[in-house]
CSV table of N, CA and C in Angstrom, one decimal:
chain,number,residue,atom,x,y,z
A,18,VAL,N,-49.4,-53.8,53.8
A,18,VAL,CA,-50.4,-52.9,53.3
A,18,VAL,C,-51.0,-52.1,54.4
A,19,VAL,N,-51.1,-50.8,54.2
A,19,VAL,CA,-51.6,-49.9,55.3
A,19,VAL,C,-53.1,-49.8,55.1
A,20,ALA,N,-53.9,-50.2,56.1
A,20,ALA,CA,-55.3,-50.2,56.0
A,20,ALA,C,-55.9,-49.0,56.7
A,21,ALA,N,-55.2,-48.5,57.7
A,21,ALA,CA,-55.7,-47.3,58.5
A,21,ALA,C,-54.5,-46.6,59.1
A,22,SER,N,-54.8,-45.4,59.5
A,22,SER,CA,-53.7,-44.6,60.2
A,22,SER,C,-54.4,-43.7,61.2
A,23,TRP,N,-53.6,-43.4,62.2
A,23,TRP,CA,-53.9,-42.4,63.2
A,23,TRP,C,-53.3,-41.1,62.7
A,24,ARG,N,-54.1,-40.1,62.7
A,24,ARG,CA,-53.7,-38.8,62.2
A,24,ARG,C,-54.2,-37.6,63.0
A,25,LEU,N,-53.5,-36.5,63.0
A,25,LEU,CA,-54.0,-35.3,63.6
A,25,LEU,C,-54.5,-34.4,62.5
A,26,GLU,N,-55.8,-34.2,62.4
A,26,GLU,CA,-56.4,-33.4,61.3
A,26,GLU,C,-56.3,-32.0,61.7
A,27,LEU,N,-55.7,-31.2,60.8
A,27,LEU,CA,-55.5,-29.7,61.0
A,27,LEU,C,-56.3,-28.9,60.1
A,28,LYS,N,-57.6,-28.8,60.3
A,28,LYS,CA,-58.5,-28.2,59.4
A,28,LYS,C,-58.3,-26.7,59.2
A,29,GLU,N,-57.8,-26.0,60.2
A,29,GLU,CA,-57.6,-24.6,60.0
A,29,GLU,C,-56.4,-24.2,59.1
A,30,VAL,N,-55.5,-25.1,58.8
A,30,VAL,CA,-54.4,-24.8,58.0
A,30,VAL,C,-54.8,-24.3,56.6
A,31,GLN,N,-55.8,-25.0,56.0
A,31,GLN,CA,-56.2,-24.5,54.7
A,31,GLN,C,-56.9,-23.2,54.7
A,32,SER,N,-57.7,-22.9,55.7
A,32,SER,CA,-58.3,-21.5,55.8
A,32,SER,C,-57.2,-20.5,56.0
A,33,LEU,N,-56.2,-20.8,56.8
A,33,LEU,CA,-55.1,-19.8,56.9
A,33,LEU,C,-54.3,-19.6,55.6
A,34,LEU,N,-54.1,-20.6,54.9
A,34,LEU,CA,-53.4,-20.5,53.6
A,34,LEU,C,-54.3,-19.7,52.6
A,35,ASN,N,-55.6,-19.9,52.6
A,35,ASN,CA,-56.5,-19.2,51.7
A,35,ASN,C,-56.6,-17.7,52.1
A,36,GLN,N,-56.5,-17.4,53.4
A,36,GLN,CA,-56.6,-16.0,53.9
A,36,GLN,C,-55.4,-15.2,53.5
A,37,LYS,N,-54.3,-15.8,53.5
A,37,LYS,CA,-53.0,-15.1,53.3
A,37,LYS,C,-52.6,-15.2,51.8
A,38,LYS,N,-52.6,-14.1,51.1
A,38,LYS,CA,-52.2,-14.1,49.8
A,38,LYS,C,-50.7,-14.3,49.8
A,39,GLY,N,-50.3,-15.2,48.8
A,39,GLY,CA,-48.9,-15.5,48.8
A,39,GLY,C,-48.5,-16.5,49.9
A,40,GLY,N,-49.5,-17.2,50.4
A,40,GLY,CA,-49.2,-18.1,51.5
A,40,GLY,C,-48.4,-19.3,51.1
A,41,LEU,N,-48.5,-19.7,49.8
A,41,LEU,CA,-47.7,-20.8,49.3
A,41,LEU,C,-46.8,-20.2,48.1
A,42,PRO,N,-45.7,-20.9,47.9
A,42,PRO,CA,-44.8,-20.4,46.8
A,42,PRO,C,-45.5,-20.7,45.4
A,43,GLU,N,-45.1,-19.9,44.5
A,43,GLU,CA,-45.7,-20.1,43.1
A,43,GLU,C,-45.5,-21.5,42.7
A,44,GLY,N,-46.5,-22.1,42.1
A,44,GLY,CA,-46.4,-23.5,41.6
A,44,GLY,C,-46.8,-24.5,42.6
A,45,HIS,N,-47.0,-24.1,43.9
A,45,HIS,CA,-47.5,-25.1,44.9
A,45,HIS,C,-49.0,-24.9,45.0
A,46,ARG,N,-49.8,-26.0,45.0
A,46,ARG,CA,-51.2,-25.9,45.2
A,46,ARG,C,-51.5,-26.4,46.6
A,47,PRO,N,-52.4,-25.8,47.3
A,47,PRO,CA,-52.8,-26.3,48.7
A,47,PRO,C,-53.4,-27.7,48.6
A,48,LEU,N,-53.2,-28.5,49.6
A,48,LEU,CA,-53.8,-29.8,49.6
A,48,LEU,C,-55.2,-29.7,50.2
A,49,ASP,N,-56.1,-30.7,49.9
A,49,ASP,CA,-57.4,-30.7,50.4
A,49,ASP,C,-57.4,-30.9,51.9
A,50,ASN,N,-56.5,-31.8,52.4
A,50,ASN,CA,-56.4,-32.1,53.8
A,50,ASN,C,-55.0,-31.8,54.3
A,51,SER,N,-54.9,-31.2,55.4
A,51,SER,CA,-53.6,-31.1,56.1
A,51,SER,C,-53.7,-31.9,57.4
A,52,ASP,N,-52.9,-32.9,57.4
A,52,ASP,CA,-52.9,-33.7,58.7
A,52,ASP,C,-51.5,-34.2,58.9
A,53,VAL,N,-51.3,-34.6,60.2
A,53,VAL,CA,-50.0,-35.2,60.6
A,53,VAL,C,-50.2,-36.7,60.8
A,54,LEU,N,-49.4,-37.5,60.1
A,54,LEU,CA,-49.5,-38.9,60.3
A,54,LEU,C,-48.8,-39.2,61.6
A,55,ILE,N,-49.5,-40.0,62.4
A,55,ILE,CA,-48.9,-40.4,63.7
A,55,ILE,C,-48.5,-41.9,63.7
A,56,LEU,N,-49.4,-42.7,63.2
A,56,LEU,CA,-49.2,-44.2,63.2
A,56,LEU,C,-50.0,-44.9,62.1
A,57,ARG,N,-49.3,-45.7,61.4
A,57,ARG,CA,-49.9,-46.5,60.3
A,57,ARG,C,-50.3,-47.9,60.9
A,58,LEU,N,-51.5,-48.4,60.4
A,58,LEU,CA,-51.9,-49.7,60.9
A,58,LEU,C,-52.2,-50.6,59.7
A,59,SER,N,-51.9,-51.9,59.8
A,59,SER,CA,-52.2,-52.9,58.8
A,59,SER,C,-53.6,-53.3,58.9
A,60,SER,N,-54.1,-54.1,58.0
A,60,SER,CA,-55.5,-54.6,58.0
A,60,SER,C,-55.8,-55.4,59.2
A,61,ALA,N,-54.7,-56.0,59.8
A,61,ALA,CA,-54.9,-56.7,61.1
A,61,ALA,C,-54.9,-55.8,62.3
A,62,GLY,N,-54.7,-54.5,62.1
A,62,GLY,CA,-54.7,-53.6,63.2
A,62,GLY,C,-53.3,-53.5,63.8
A,63,VAL,N,-52.3,-54.1,63.2
A,63,VAL,CA,-51.0,-54.1,63.7
A,63,VAL,C,-50.2,-52.8,63.2
A,64,PRO,N,-49.5,-52.1,64.0
A,64,PRO,CA,-48.7,-51.0,63.5
A,64,PRO,C,-47.8,-51.4,62.4
A,65,VAL,N,-47.7,-50.6,61.3
A,65,VAL,CA,-46.8,-50.8,60.2
A,65,VAL,C,-45.6,-49.8,60.5
A,66,LEU,N,-44.5,-50.3,60.8
A,66,LEU,CA,-43.3,-49.5,61.1
A,66,LEU,C,-42.4,-49.4,59.9
A,67,GLY,N,-41.9,-48.2,59.6
A,67,GLY,CA,-41.0,-47.9,58.5
A,67,GLY,C,-39.6,-47.7,58.9
A,68,PRO,N,-38.8,-47.3,57.9
A,68,PRO,CA,-37.3,-47.1,58.2
A,68,PRO,C,-37.1,-45.9,59.1
A,69,ASP,N,-38.0,-45.0,59.2
A,69,ASP,CA,-37.8,-43.8,60.1
A,69,ASP,C,-38.4,-44.0,61.5
A,70,ASP,N,-38.9,-45.2,61.8
A,70,ASP,CA,-39.6,-45.4,63.1
A,70,ASP,C,-38.6,-46.0,64.0
A,71,ARG,N,-38.8,-45.6,65.3
A,71,ARG,CA,-38.0,-46.2,66.4
A,71,ARG,C,-38.5,-47.6,66.7
A,72,GLU,N,-37.6,-48.3,67.4
A,72,GLU,CA,-38.0,-49.7,67.8
A,72,GLU,C,-39.0,-49.5,69.0
A,73,VAL,N,-40.1,-50.2,68.9
A,73,VAL,CA,-41.1,-50.1,69.9
A,73,VAL,C,-41.6,-51.5,70.2
A,74,ASP,N,-41.6,-51.9,71.5
A,74,ASP,CA,-42.0,-53.3,71.7
A,74,ASP,C,-43.6,-53.4,71.7
A,75,LYS,N,-44.0,-54.6,71.6
A,75,LYS,CA,-45.5,-54.9,71.4
A,75,LYS,C,-46.3,-54.3,72.5
A,76,GLU,N,-45.8,-54.3,73.7
A,76,GLU,CA,-46.6,-53.8,74.9
A,76,GLU,C,-46.8,-52.3,74.7
A,77,GLU,N,-45.7,-51.6,74.3
A,77,GLU,CA,-45.8,-50.1,74.2
A,77,GLU,C,-46.7,-49.8,73.0
A,78,LEU,N,-46.6,-50.5,71.9
A,78,LEU,CA,-47.5,-50.2,70.8
A,78,LEU,C,-49.0,-50.4,71.1
A,79,THR,N,-49.2,-51.5,71.9
A,79,THR,CA,-50.6,-51.8,72.4
A,79,THR,C,-51.1,-50.6,73.2
A,80,SER,N,-50.2,-50.1,74.1
A,80,SER,CA,-50.6,-49.0,75.0
A,80,SER,C,-50.9,-47.7,74.2
A,81,ILE,N,-50.0,-47.5,73.1
A,81,ILE,CA,-50.2,-46.3,72.3
A,81,ILE,C,-51.6,-46.4,71.6
A,82,ILE,N,-51.9,-47.5,71.0
A,82,ILE,CA,-53.1,-47.7,70.2
A,82,ILE,C,-54.3,-47.6,71.2
A,83,ASP,N,-54.2,-48.2,72.3
A,83,ASP,CA,-55.3,-48.1,73.3
A,83,ASP,C,-55.6,-46.6,73.7
A,84,SER,N,-54.4,-45.9,73.9
A,84,SER,CA,-54.5,-44.5,74.2
A,84,SER,C,-55.2,-43.7,73.1
A,85,PHE,N,-54.8,-43.9,71.9
A,85,PHE,CA,-55.3,-43.2,70.7
A,85,PHE,C,-56.8,-43.5,70.6
A,86,GLU,N,-57.2,-44.8,70.8
A,86,GLU,CA,-58.6,-45.1,70.7
A,86,GLU,C,-59.5,-44.3,71.7
A,87,GLY,N,-58.9,-44.1,72.9
A,87,GLY,CA,-59.6,-43.4,74.0
A,87,GLY,C,-59.6,-41.9,73.7
A,88,LEU,N,-58.7,-41.4,72.8
A,88,LEU,CA,-58.6,-40.0,72.5
A,88,LEU,C,-59.2,-39.6,71.2
A,89,GLU,N,-59.7,-40.6,70.4
A,89,GLU,CA,-60.2,-40.4,69.1
A,89,GLU,C,-61.3,-39.2,69.1
A,90,ASN,N,-61.1,-38.3,68.2
A,90,ASN,CA,-62.0,-37.1,68.0
A,90,ASN,C,-61.7,-36.1,69.1
A,91,THR,N,-60.7,-36.2,69.9
A,91,THR,CA,-60.3,-35.2,70.8
A,91,THR,C,-59.5,-34.1,70.1
A,92,GLU,N,-59.7,-32.9,70.5
A,92,GLU,CA,-59.0,-31.7,69.9
A,92,GLU,C,-57.8,-31.4,70.8
A,93,PHE,N,-56.7,-31.1,70.2
A,93,PHE,CA,-55.4,-30.8,70.8
A,93,PHE,C,-54.9,-29.5,70.3
A,94,GLU,N,-54.2,-28.7,71.1
A,94,GLU,CA,-53.6,-27.5,70.6
A,94,GLU,C,-52.1,-27.9,70.3
A,95,VAL,N,-51.7,-27.6,69.0
A,95,VAL,CA,-50.4,-27.9,68.6
A,95,VAL,C,-49.8,-26.6,68.0
A,96,ARG,N,-48.6,-26.6,67.7
A,96,ARG,CA,-47.9,-25.4,67.2
A,96,ARG,C,-47.1,-25.7,65.9
A,97,MET,N,-47.2,-24.9,64.9
A,97,MET,CA,-46.4,-25.0,63.7
A,97,MET,C,-45.1,-24.1,64.0
A,98,SER,N,-44.0,-24.8,64.0
A,98,SER,CA,-42.8,-24.1,64.5
A,98,SER,C,-41.8,-23.7,63.3
A,99,LEU,N,-42.0,-24.3,62.1
A,99,LEU,CA,-41.1,-24.1,61.0
A,99,LEU,C,-41.8,-24.5,59.7
A,100,ILE,N,-41.5,-23.8,58.7
A,100,ILE,CA,-42.0,-24.1,57.4
A,100,ILE,C,-40.8,-24.4,56.5
A,101,LEU,N,-40.8,-25.5,55.9
A,101,LEU,CA,-39.7,-25.9,55.0
A,101,LEU,C,-40.3,-25.8,53.5
A,102,VAL,N,-39.6,-25.1,52.7
A,102,VAL,CA,-40.0,-24.9,51.3
A,102,VAL,C,-39.0,-25.5,50.4
A,103,GLU,N,-39.4,-26.4,49.5
A,103,GLU,CA,-38.6,-27.1,48.6
A,103,GLU,C,-39.3,-27.0,47.2
A,104,GLU,N,-38.6,-27.2,46.2
A,104,GLU,CA,-39.2,-27.0,44.8
A,104,GLU,C,-40.5,-27.8,44.7
A,105,ARG,N,-40.7,-28.9,45.3
A,105,ARG,CA,-41.9,-29.7,45.2
A,105,ARG,C,-42.9,-29.6,46.3
A,106,PHE,N,-42.5,-29.2,47.5
A,106,PHE,CA,-43.3,-29.2,48.7
A,106,PHE,C,-43.1,-27.9,49.5
A,107,SER,N,-44.2,-27.6,50.2
A,107,SER,CA,-44.2,-26.7,51.4
A,107,SER,C,-44.6,-27.5,52.6
A,108,ILE,N,-43.8,-27.6,53.6
A,108,ILE,CA,-44.0,-28.5,54.7
A,108,ILE,C,-44.0,-27.8,56.0
A,109,GLY,N,-45.0,-28.0,56.8
A,109,GLY,CA,-45.0,-27.3,58.1
A,109,GLY,C,-44.7,-28.3,59.2
A,110,PHE,N,-43.7,-28.0,60.0
A,110,PHE,CA,-43.3,-28.8,61.2
A,110,PHE,C,-44.2,-28.5,62.3
A,111,ILE,N,-44.7,-29.5,63.0
A,111,ILE,CA,-45.7,-29.4,64.0
A,111,ILE,C,-45.2,-29.9,65.3
A,112,ASP,N,-45.3,-29.2,66.4
A,112,ASP,CA,-45.0,-29.6,67.7
A,112,ASP,C,-46.2,-30.2,68.3
A,113,LEU,N,-46.1,-31.6,68.6
A,113,LEU,CA,-47.3,-32.3,69.2
A,113,LEU,C,-47.2,-32.4,70.7
A,114,PRO,N,-48.3,-32.5,71.3
A,114,PRO,CA,-48.3,-32.7,72.8
A,114,PRO,C,-47.7,-34.1,73.1
A,115,ALA,N,-47.1,-34.3,74.2
A,115,ALA,CA,-46.5,-35.6,74.5
A,115,ALA,C,-47.4,-36.8,74.5
A,116,ILE,N,-48.7,-36.6,74.8
A,116,ILE,CA,-49.6,-37.7,74.8
A,116,ILE,C,-49.8,-38.3,73.4
A,117,LEU,N,-49.5,-37.5,72.4
A,117,LEU,CA,-49.6,-38.0,71.0
A,117,LEU,C,-48.2,-38.5,70.5
A,118,CYS,N,-47.6,-39.4,71.3
A,118,CYS,CA,-46.3,-39.9,71.1
A,118,CYS,C,-46.3,-40.6,69.7
A,119,LYS,N,-45.2,-40.3,69.0
A,119,LYS,CA,-45.1,-40.8,67.6
A,119,LYS,C,-44.0,-41.9,67.7
A,120,VAL,N,-44.1,-42.9,66.8
A,120,VAL,CA,-43.0,-43.9,66.7
A,120,VAL,C,-42.0,-43.4,65.7
A,121,SER,N,-42.3,-42.5,64.9
A,121,SER,CA,-41.3,-42.0,63.9
A,121,SER,C,-40.2,-41.2,64.6
A,122,LYS,N,-39.0,-41.3,64.1
A,122,LYS,CA,-37.9,-40.5,64.6
A,122,LYS,C,-37.9,-39.1,64.0
A,123,LEU,N,-38.6,-39.0,62.9
A,123,LEU,CA,-38.7,-37.7,62.2
A,123,LEU,C,-39.7,-36.8,63.0
A,124,PRO,N,-39.5,-35.5,62.8
A,124,PRO,CA,-40.5,-34.6,63.5
A,124,PRO,C,-41.9,-34.7,62.8
A,125,ALA,N,-42.9,-34.3,63.6
A,125,ALA,CA,-44.2,-34.3,63.0
A,125,ALA,C,-44.3,-33.2,62.0
A,126,TYR,N,-45.0,-33.5,60.9
A,126,TYR,CA,-45.1,-32.5,59.8
A,126,TYR,C,-46.4,-32.7,59.0
A,127,THR,N,-46.8,-31.7,58.3
A,127,THR,CA,-47.9,-31.7,57.4
A,127,THR,C,-47.5,-31.1,56.1
A,128,VAL,N,-47.9,-31.6,55.0
A,128,VAL,CA,-47.6,-31.0,53.7
A,128,VAL,C,-48.7,-29.9,53.5
A,129,LEU,N,-48.2,-28.7,53.4
A,129,LEU,CA,-49.1,-27.6,53.3
A,129,LEU,C,-49.5,-27.4,51.8
A,130,GLY,N,-48.6,-27.6,50.9
A,130,GLY,CA,-48.9,-27.5,49.5
A,130,GLY,C,-47.8,-28.3,48.7
A,131,ALA,N,-48.1,-28.5,47.4
A,131,ALA,CA,-47.2,-29.3,46.6
A,131,ALA,C,-47.4,-28.9,45.1
A,132,ALA,N,-46.3,-29.1,44.4
A,132,ALA,CA,-46.4,-28.9,42.9
A,132,ALA,C,-47.3,-30.0,42.4
A,133,PRO,N,-48.0,-29.7,41.3
A,133,PRO,CA,-49.0,-30.6,40.8
A,133,PRO,C,-48.4,-32.0,40.4
A,134,SER,N,-47.1,-32.1,40.0
A,134,SER,CA,-46.5,-33.3,39.6
A,134,SER,C,-45.9,-34.1,40.8
A,135,ALA,N,-45.9,-33.5,42.0
A,135,ALA,CA,-45.2,-34.1,43.1
A,135,ALA,C,-45.9,-35.3,43.7
A,136,ASP,N,-45.1,-36.3,44.0
A,136,ASP,CA,-45.6,-37.5,44.7
A,136,ASP,C,-45.6,-37.3,46.2
A,137,LEU,N,-46.7,-37.2,46.8
A,137,LEU,CA,-46.7,-36.8,48.3
A,137,LEU,C,-45.9,-37.8,49.1
A,138,ALA,N,-45.7,-39.0,48.7
A,138,ALA,CA,-44.8,-39.9,49.5
A,138,ALA,C,-43.4,-39.4,49.6
A,139,ASP,N,-43.0,-38.5,48.6
A,139,ASP,CA,-41.6,-38.0,48.6
A,139,ASP,C,-41.4,-36.9,49.7
A,140,ALA,N,-42.5,-36.4,50.2
A,140,ALA,CA,-42.3,-35.4,51.3
A,140,ALA,C,-41.6,-35.9,52.5
A,141,GLN,N,-41.8,-37.2,52.8
A,141,GLN,CA,-41.0,-37.8,53.9
A,141,GLN,C,-39.5,-37.8,53.6
A,142,LEU,N,-39.2,-38.1,52.3
A,142,LEU,CA,-37.8,-38.0,52.0
A,142,LEU,C,-37.2,-36.7,52.1
A,143,VAL,N,-37.9,-35.6,51.8
A,143,VAL,CA,-37.5,-34.3,51.9
A,143,VAL,C,-37.2,-34.0,53.4
A,144,VAL,N,-38.2,-34.4,54.3
A,144,VAL,CA,-38.0,-34.1,55.7
A,144,VAL,C,-36.8,-34.9,56.2
A,145,ARG,N,-36.6,-36.2,55.8
A,145,ARG,CA,-35.5,-37.0,56.2
A,145,ARG,C,-34.2,-36.3,55.8
A,146,GLU,N,-34.1,-35.8,54.6
A,146,GLU,CA,-32.9,-35.2,54.1
A,146,GLU,C,-32.6,-33.9,54.9
A,147,TYR,N,-33.6,-33.1,55.1
A,147,TYR,CA,-33.5,-31.9,55.9
A,147,TYR,C,-33.0,-32.2,57.3
A,148,MET,N,-33.5,-33.2,57.9
A,148,MET,CA,-33.1,-33.5,59.3
A,148,MET,C,-31.7,-34.0,59.4
A,149,SER,N,-31.3,-34.7,58.4
A,149,SER,CA,-29.9,-35.3,58.4
A,149,SER,C,-28.8,-34.3,58.0
A,150,SER,N,-29.2,-33.3,57.1
A,150,SER,CA,-28.2,-32.4,56.6
A,150,SER,C,-28.4,-30.9,56.9
A,151,GLY,N,-29.6,-30.6,57.4
A,151,GLY,CA,-30.0,-29.2,57.6
A,151,GLY,C,-30.6,-28.6,56.4
A,152,LYS,N,-30.6,-29.3,55.2
A,152,LYS,CA,-31.3,-28.8,54.0
A,152,LYS,C,-31.7,-30.0,53.2
A,153,ALA,N,-32.7,-29.8,52.4
A,153,ALA,CA,-33.2,-30.9,51.6
A,153,ALA,C,-32.6,-30.9,50.2
A,154,SER,N,-32.3,-29.8,49.6
A,154,SER,CA,-31.7,-29.7,48.3
A,154,SER,C,-31.2,-28.3,48.1
A,155,SER,N,-30.6,-28.1,47.0
A,155,SER,CA,-30.1,-26.8,46.7
A,155,SER,C,-31.2,-25.7,46.5
A,156,LYS,N,-32.4,-26.2,46.3
A,156,LYS,CA,-33.6,-25.3,46.1
A,156,LYS,C,-34.5,-25.4,47.3
A,157,CYS,N,-33.9,-25.4,48.5
A,157,CYS,CA,-34.7,-25.6,49.7
A,157,CYS,C,-34.4,-24.5,50.7
A,158,TYR,N,-35.4,-24.0,51.4
A,158,TYR,CA,-35.1,-23.1,52.5
A,158,TYR,C,-36.1,-23.3,53.6
A,159,SER,N,-35.7,-22.9,54.8
A,159,SER,CA,-36.6,-23.1,55.9
A,159,SER,C,-37.0,-21.7,56.4
A,160,ILE,N,-38.2,-21.6,57.0
A,160,ILE,CA,-38.7,-20.3,57.5
A,160,ILE,C,-39.0,-20.6,59.0
A,161,PRO,N,-38.1,-20.3,59.9
A,161,PRO,CA,-38.4,-20.5,61.3
A,161,PRO,C,-39.4,-19.4,61.7
A,162,MET,N,-40.3,-19.8,62.6
A,162,MET,CA,-41.3,-18.8,63.0
A,162,MET,C,-40.9,-18.2,64.3
A,163,SER,N,-40.9,-16.9,64.4
A,163,SER,CA,-40.5,-16.2,65.6
A,163,SER,C,-41.3,-16.6,66.8
A,164,GLU,N,-42.6,-16.8,66.5
A,164,GLU,CA,-43.5,-17.4,67.5
A,164,GLU,C,-44.3,-18.5,66.8
A,165,PRO,N,-44.1,-19.7,67.3
A,165,PRO,CA,-44.9,-20.8,66.7
A,165,PRO,C,-46.4,-20.5,66.6
A,166,ARG,N,-46.9,-20.9,65.5
A,166,ARG,CA,-48.4,-20.6,65.2
A,166,ARG,C,-49.2,-21.6,65.9
A,167,PRO,N,-50.1,-21.2,66.8
A,167,PRO,CA,-51.0,-22.2,67.4
A,167,PRO,C,-52.0,-22.7,66.5
A,168,LEU,N,-52.3,-24.0,66.5
A,168,LEU,CA,-53.3,-24.6,65.6
A,168,LEU,C,-54.1,-25.6,66.5
A,169,THR,N,-55.3,-25.9,66.1
A,169,THR,CA,-56.1,-26.9,66.7
A,169,THR,C,-56.2,-28.1,65.8
A,170,GLY,N,-55.9,-29.3,66.4
A,170,GLY,CA,-55.9,-30.5,65.6
A,170,GLY,C,-56.8,-31.6,66.3
A,171,THR,N,-57.5,-32.4,65.5
A,171,THR,CA,-58.3,-33.4,66.0
A,171,THR,C,-57.7,-34.8,65.7
A,172,LEU,N,-57.6,-35.7,66.7
A,172,LEU,CA,-57.1,-37.0,66.5
A,172,LEU,C,-58.2,-37.8,65.8
A,173,ILE,N,-57.8,-38.4,64.6
A,173,ILE,CA,-58.8,-39.2,63.9
A,173,ILE,C,-58.1,-40.5,63.5
A,174,LYS,N,-58.9,-41.5,63.3
A,174,LYS,CA,-58.5,-42.8,62.7
A,174,LYS,C,-59.0,-42.8,61.2
A,175,LYS,N,-58.1,-42.8,60.3
A,175,LYS,CA,-58.5,-42.7,58.9
A,175,LYS,C,-58.3,-44.1,58.2
A,176,TYR,N,-59.4,-44.5,57.6
A,176,TYR,CA,-59.3,-45.8,56.9
A,176,TYR,C,-59.0,-45.7,55.4
A,177,HIS,N,-58.1,-46.5,54.9
A,177,HIS,CA,-57.7,-46.5,53.5
A,177,HIS,C,-58.2,-47.6,52.7
A,178,ASP,N,-58.4,-47.4,51.4
A,178,ASP,CA,-58.9,-48.5,50.6
A,178,ASP,C,-57.8,-49.5,50.2
């Protein structure tokens, strides 16, 4: 059971999408929060590793968590380098600074928008498929950015019910 997670909150993404007409494909609604999941924690404060996470020893995980605790509420400049559009999701790939090391082997991403019926947990599957094959489905395309879009993100610890 995931009780908390470390995330990079990207508040300016929603204002960018609202400013730009046609910012999301038809049928995709913007999400209330755009953030990048960095690390999941159990109720005991232990990292919850999934199938896309690399093997990390206990000492490294402790070091990562200690580092995140010291950096909580710190702002970082990140860059959105690619947008992946699939029938259910619009996903922005985010380049993180090295200090925000992730345990996931997947690139950092945020769901920019989704179809009303989409299960947000499936976004990870779309990213996984795209990374393994270069495309997520026959109705998927990527939009590389000629210049990555700079964004400001705040490292937060989010608690879940």
